[in-house]
Tab-separated table of C-alpha atoms in Angstrom:
chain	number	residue	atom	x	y	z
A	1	UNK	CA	0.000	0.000	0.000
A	2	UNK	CA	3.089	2.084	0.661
A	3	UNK	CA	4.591	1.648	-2.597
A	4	UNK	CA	2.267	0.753	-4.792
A	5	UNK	CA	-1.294	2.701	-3.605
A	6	UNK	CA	-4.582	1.075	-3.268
A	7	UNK	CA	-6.414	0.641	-6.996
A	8	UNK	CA	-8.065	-2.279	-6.745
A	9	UNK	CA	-6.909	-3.607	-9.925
A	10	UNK	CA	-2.899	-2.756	-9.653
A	11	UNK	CA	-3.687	-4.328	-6.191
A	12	UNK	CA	-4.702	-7.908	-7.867
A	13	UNK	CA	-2.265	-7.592	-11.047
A	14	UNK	CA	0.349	-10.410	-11.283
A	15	UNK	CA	3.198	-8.456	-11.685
A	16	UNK	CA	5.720	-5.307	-11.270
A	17	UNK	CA	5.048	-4.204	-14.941
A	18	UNK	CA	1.644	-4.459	-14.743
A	19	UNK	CA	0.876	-2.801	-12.152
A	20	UNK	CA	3.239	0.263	-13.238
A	21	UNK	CA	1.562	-0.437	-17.057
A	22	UNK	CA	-1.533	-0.040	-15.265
A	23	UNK	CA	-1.216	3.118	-13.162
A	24	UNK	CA	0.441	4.909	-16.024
A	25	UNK	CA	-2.986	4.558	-17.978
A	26	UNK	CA	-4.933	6.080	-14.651
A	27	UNK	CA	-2.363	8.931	-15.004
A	28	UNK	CA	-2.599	9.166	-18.922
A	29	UNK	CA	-6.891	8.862	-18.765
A	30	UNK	CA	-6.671	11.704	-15.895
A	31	UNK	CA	-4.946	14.373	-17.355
A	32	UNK	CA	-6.299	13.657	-21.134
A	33	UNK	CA	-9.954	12.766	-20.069
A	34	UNK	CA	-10.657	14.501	-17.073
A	35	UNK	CA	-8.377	17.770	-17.693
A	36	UNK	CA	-7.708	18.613	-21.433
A	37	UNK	CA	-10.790	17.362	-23.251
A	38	UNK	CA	-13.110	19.113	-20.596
A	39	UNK	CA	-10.990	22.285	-20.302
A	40	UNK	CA	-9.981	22.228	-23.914
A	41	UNK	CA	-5.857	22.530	-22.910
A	42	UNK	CA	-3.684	23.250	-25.756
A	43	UNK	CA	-0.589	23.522	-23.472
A	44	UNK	CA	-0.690	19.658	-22.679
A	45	UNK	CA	3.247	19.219	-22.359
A	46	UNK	CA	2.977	21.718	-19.278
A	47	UNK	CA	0.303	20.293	-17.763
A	48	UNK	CA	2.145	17.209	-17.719
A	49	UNK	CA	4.950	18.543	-16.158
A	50	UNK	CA	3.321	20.542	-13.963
A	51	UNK	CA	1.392	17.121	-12.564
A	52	UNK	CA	4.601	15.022	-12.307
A	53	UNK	CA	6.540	17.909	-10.684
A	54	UNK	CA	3.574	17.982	-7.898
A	55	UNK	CA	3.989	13.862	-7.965
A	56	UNK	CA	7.996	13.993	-7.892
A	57	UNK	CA	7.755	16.653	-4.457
A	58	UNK	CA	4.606	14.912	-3.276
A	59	UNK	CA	3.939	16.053	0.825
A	60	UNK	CA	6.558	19.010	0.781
A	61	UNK	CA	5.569	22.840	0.550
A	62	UNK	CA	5.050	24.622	-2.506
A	63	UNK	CA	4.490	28.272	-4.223
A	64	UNK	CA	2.989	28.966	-7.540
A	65	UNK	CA	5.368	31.958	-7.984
A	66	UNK	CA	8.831	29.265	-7.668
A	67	UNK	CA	7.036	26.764	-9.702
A	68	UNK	CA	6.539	29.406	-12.203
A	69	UNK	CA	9.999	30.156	-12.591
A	70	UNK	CA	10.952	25.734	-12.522
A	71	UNK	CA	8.799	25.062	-15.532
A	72	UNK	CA	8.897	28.718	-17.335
A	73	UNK	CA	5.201	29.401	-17.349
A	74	UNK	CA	3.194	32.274	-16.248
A	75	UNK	CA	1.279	32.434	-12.886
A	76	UNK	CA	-1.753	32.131	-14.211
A	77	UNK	CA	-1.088	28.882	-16.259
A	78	UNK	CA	0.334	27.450	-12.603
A	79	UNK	CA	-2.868	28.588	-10.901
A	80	UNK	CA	-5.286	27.422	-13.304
A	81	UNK	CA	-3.655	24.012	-14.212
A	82	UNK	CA	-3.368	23.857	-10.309
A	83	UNK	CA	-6.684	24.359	-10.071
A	84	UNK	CA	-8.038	21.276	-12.908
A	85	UNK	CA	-5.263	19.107	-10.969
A	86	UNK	CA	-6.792	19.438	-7.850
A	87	UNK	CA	-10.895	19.534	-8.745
A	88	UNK	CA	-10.342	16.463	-10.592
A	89	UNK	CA	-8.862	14.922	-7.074
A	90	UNK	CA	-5.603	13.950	-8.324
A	91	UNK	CA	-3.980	16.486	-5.842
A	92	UNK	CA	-4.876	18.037	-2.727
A	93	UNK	CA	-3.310	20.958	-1.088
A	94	UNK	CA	-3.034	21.868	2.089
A	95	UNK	CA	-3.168	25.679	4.013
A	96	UNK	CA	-0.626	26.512	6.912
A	97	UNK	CA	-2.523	26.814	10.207
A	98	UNK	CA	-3.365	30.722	10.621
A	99	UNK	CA	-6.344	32.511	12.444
A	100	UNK	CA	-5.796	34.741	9.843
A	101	UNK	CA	-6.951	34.144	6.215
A	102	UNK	CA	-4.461	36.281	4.812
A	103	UNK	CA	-1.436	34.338	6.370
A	104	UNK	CA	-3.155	31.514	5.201
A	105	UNK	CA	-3.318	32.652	1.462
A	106	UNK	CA	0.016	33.513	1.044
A	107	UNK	CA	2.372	31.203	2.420
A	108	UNK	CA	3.185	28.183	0.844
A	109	UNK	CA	1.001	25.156	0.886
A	110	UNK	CA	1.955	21.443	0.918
A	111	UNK	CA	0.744	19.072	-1.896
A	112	UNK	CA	-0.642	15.459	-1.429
A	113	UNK	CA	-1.872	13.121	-4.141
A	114	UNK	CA	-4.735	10.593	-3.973
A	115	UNK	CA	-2.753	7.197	-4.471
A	116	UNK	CA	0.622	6.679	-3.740
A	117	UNK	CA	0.831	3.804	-6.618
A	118	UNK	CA	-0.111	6.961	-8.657
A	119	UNK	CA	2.457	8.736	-7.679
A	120	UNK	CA	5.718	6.402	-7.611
A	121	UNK	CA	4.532	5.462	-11.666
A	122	UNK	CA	4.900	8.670	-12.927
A	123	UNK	CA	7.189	10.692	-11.329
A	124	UNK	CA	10.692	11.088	-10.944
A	125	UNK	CA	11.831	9.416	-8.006
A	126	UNK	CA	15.662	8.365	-7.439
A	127	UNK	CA	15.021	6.900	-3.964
A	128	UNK	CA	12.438	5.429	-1.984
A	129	UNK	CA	11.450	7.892	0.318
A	130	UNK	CA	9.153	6.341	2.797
A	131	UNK	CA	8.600	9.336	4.847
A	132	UNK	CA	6.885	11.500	2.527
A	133	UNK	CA	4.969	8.252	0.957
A	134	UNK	CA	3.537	7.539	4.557
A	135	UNK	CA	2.455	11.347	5.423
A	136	UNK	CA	0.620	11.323	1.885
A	137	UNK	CA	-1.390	8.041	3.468
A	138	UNK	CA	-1.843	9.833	6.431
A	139	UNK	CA	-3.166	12.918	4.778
A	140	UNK	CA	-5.645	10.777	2.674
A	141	UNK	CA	-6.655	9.136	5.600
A	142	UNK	CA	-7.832	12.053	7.321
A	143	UNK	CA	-8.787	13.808	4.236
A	144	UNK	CA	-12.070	10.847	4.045
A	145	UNK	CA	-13.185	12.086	7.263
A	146	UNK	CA	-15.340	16.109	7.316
A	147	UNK	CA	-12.568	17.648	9.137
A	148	UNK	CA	-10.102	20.607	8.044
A	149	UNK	CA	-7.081	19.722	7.880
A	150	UNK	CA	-3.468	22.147	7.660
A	151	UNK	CA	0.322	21.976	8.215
A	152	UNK	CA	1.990	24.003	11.488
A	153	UNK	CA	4.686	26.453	11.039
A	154	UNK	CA	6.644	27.680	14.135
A	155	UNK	CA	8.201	31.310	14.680
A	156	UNK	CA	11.448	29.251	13.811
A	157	UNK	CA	10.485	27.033	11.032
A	158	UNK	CA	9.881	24.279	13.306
A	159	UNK	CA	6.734	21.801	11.858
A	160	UNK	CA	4.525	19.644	12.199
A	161	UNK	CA	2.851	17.727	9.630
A	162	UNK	CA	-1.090	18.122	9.921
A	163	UNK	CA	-3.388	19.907	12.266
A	164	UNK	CA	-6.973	18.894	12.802
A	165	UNK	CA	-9.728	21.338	13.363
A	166	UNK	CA	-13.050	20.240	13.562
A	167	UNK	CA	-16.261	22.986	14.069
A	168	UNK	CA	-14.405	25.597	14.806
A	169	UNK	CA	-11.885	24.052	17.611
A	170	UNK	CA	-8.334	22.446	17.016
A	171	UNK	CA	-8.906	18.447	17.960
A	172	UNK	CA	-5.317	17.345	17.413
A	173	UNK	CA	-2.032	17.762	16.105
A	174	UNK	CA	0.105	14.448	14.129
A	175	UNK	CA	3.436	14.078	13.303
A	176	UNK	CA	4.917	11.701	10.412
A	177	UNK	CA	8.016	10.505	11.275
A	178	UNK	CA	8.605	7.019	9.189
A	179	UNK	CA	11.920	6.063	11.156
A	180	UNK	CA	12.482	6.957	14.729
A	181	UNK	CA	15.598	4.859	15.434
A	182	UNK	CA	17.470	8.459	14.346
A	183	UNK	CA	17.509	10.083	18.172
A	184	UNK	CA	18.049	13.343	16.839
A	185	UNK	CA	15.371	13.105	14.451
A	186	UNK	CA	12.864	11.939	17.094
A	187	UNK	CA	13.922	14.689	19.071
A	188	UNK	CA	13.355	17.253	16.420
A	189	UNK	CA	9.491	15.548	16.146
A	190	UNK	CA	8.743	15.748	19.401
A	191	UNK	CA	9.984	19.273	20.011
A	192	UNK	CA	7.952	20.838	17.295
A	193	UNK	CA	5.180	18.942	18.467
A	194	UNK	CA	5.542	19.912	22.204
A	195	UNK	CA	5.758	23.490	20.346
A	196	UNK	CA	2.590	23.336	17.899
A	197	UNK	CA	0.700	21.651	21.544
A	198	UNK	CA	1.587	24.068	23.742
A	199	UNK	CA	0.345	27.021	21.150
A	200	UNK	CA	-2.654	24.853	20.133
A	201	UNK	CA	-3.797	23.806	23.966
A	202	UNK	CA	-3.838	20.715	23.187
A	203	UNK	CA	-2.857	18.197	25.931
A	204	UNK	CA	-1.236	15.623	23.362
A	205	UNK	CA	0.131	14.878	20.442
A	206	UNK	CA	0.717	11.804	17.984
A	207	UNK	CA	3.745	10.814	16.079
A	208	UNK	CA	3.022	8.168	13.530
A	209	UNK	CA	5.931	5.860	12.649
A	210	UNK	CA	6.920	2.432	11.131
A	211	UNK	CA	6.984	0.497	13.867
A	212	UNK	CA	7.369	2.735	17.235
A	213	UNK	CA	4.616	2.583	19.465
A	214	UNK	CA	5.307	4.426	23.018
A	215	UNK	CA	4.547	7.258	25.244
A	216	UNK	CA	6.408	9.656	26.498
A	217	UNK	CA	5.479	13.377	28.591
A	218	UNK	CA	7.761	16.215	27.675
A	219	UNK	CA	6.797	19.338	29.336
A	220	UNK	CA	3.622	18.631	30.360
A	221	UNK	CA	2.320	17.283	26.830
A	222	UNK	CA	1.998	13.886	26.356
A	223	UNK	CA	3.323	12.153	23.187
A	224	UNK	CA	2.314	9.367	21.643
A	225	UNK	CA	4.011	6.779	19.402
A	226	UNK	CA	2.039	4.626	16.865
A	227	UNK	CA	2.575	2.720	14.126
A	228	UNK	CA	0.957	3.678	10.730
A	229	UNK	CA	-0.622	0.410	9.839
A	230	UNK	CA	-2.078	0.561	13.033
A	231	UNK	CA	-3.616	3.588	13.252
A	232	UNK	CA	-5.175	2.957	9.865
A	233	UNK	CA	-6.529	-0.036	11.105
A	234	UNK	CA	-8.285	1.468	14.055
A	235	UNK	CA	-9.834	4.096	11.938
């Protein structure tokens, strides 16, 4: 599910190249069917590009104006194609936590796509990077539920991956952090964490891992480890 995604069919197909033959035809009938036959794109070589560039830096934060200036199109084009990407559900993208709408609008957002199988047969990926393929499964996981969901910036770039709000109140705040057997990479999770809780009022916090599953209380906020499958599971 990690690798691969969750279509049914690549799911039950016998083999590596047919699954990959198979997702590439998803990819194909989505931006030809669903995008440039409805919208009547002329421009269909940047649209492409503009979809595997969002695959290729799938759960990391983006800005129209830099991709503008990485694939030499105008704003507009970026916005608009941005746009058809996204309302036919092959992206999603996510707002920084703000109480202010303006904030919200112009920082950077962070892009998820629907299927991670999707993803891995189209775009350019040197290594397996398991940590950004298990916060987009995250993400999509929360994204079936009606709650709205954003990214945490601290006043020194600390973050943490998605905050829930739910009817007006903050619920929770998660963490992604594939492999915690790095100490100083757990410790750089948890702090931001303890941060984005403490500004938040929230009492805890969850880190979702590979395998970890533990508790520990850092100043006051409780932090819990859990692995991914698990939590998936439970949901």
């Amino acid at each position: 599910y990690l690798k691969e995604g969750g279509f049914p069919k690549v799911t039950l197909a016998d083999n590596e190249k047919d699954k990959k033959d198979l997702l590439e035809v998803y990819f194909r009938d989505i931006i030809i069917k669903d995008i440039v036959q409805r919208y009547n794109i002329k421009e269909v070589n940047k649209l492409n590009e503009l979809a595997k560039y969002y695959l290729t830096n799938v759960s990391t934060l983006q800005s129209f104006n830099n991709i503008k200036n990485v694939l030499k199109v105008s704003l507009d084009t970026v916005e608009r194609f941005s746009y058809y990407l996204s309302g036919v559900f092959l992206l999603n993208f996510v707002k920084k936590f703000s109480y202010s709408e303006k904030e919200q609008i112009l920082n950077p957002r962070k892009v998820y796509c629907a299927d991670n199988g999707l993803r891995n047969s189209v775009a350019f990926v040197f290594s397996e990077d398991y940590g950004r393929l298990a916060e987009n499964i995250v993400f999509n996981e929360l994204n079936k539920k009606d709650l709205e969901v954003y990214y945490w910036k601290g006043k020194k770039q600390e973050e943490v991956d998605f905050v829930i709000k739910k009817k007006q109140r903050v619920i929770q705040a998660i963490q992604v952090c594939w492999h915690t057997k790095n100490l100083e990479t757990k410790k750089r999770e948890i702090a931001a964490l303890v941060l984005a809780c403490k500004e938040l009022k929230l009492k805890e916090g969850l880190i979702l891992t590979e395998d970890d599953s533990s508790n520990e209380n850092v100043d006051g906020i409780k932090i819990s480890f859990q692995p991914i499958w698990k939590w998936l599971l439970e949901k």
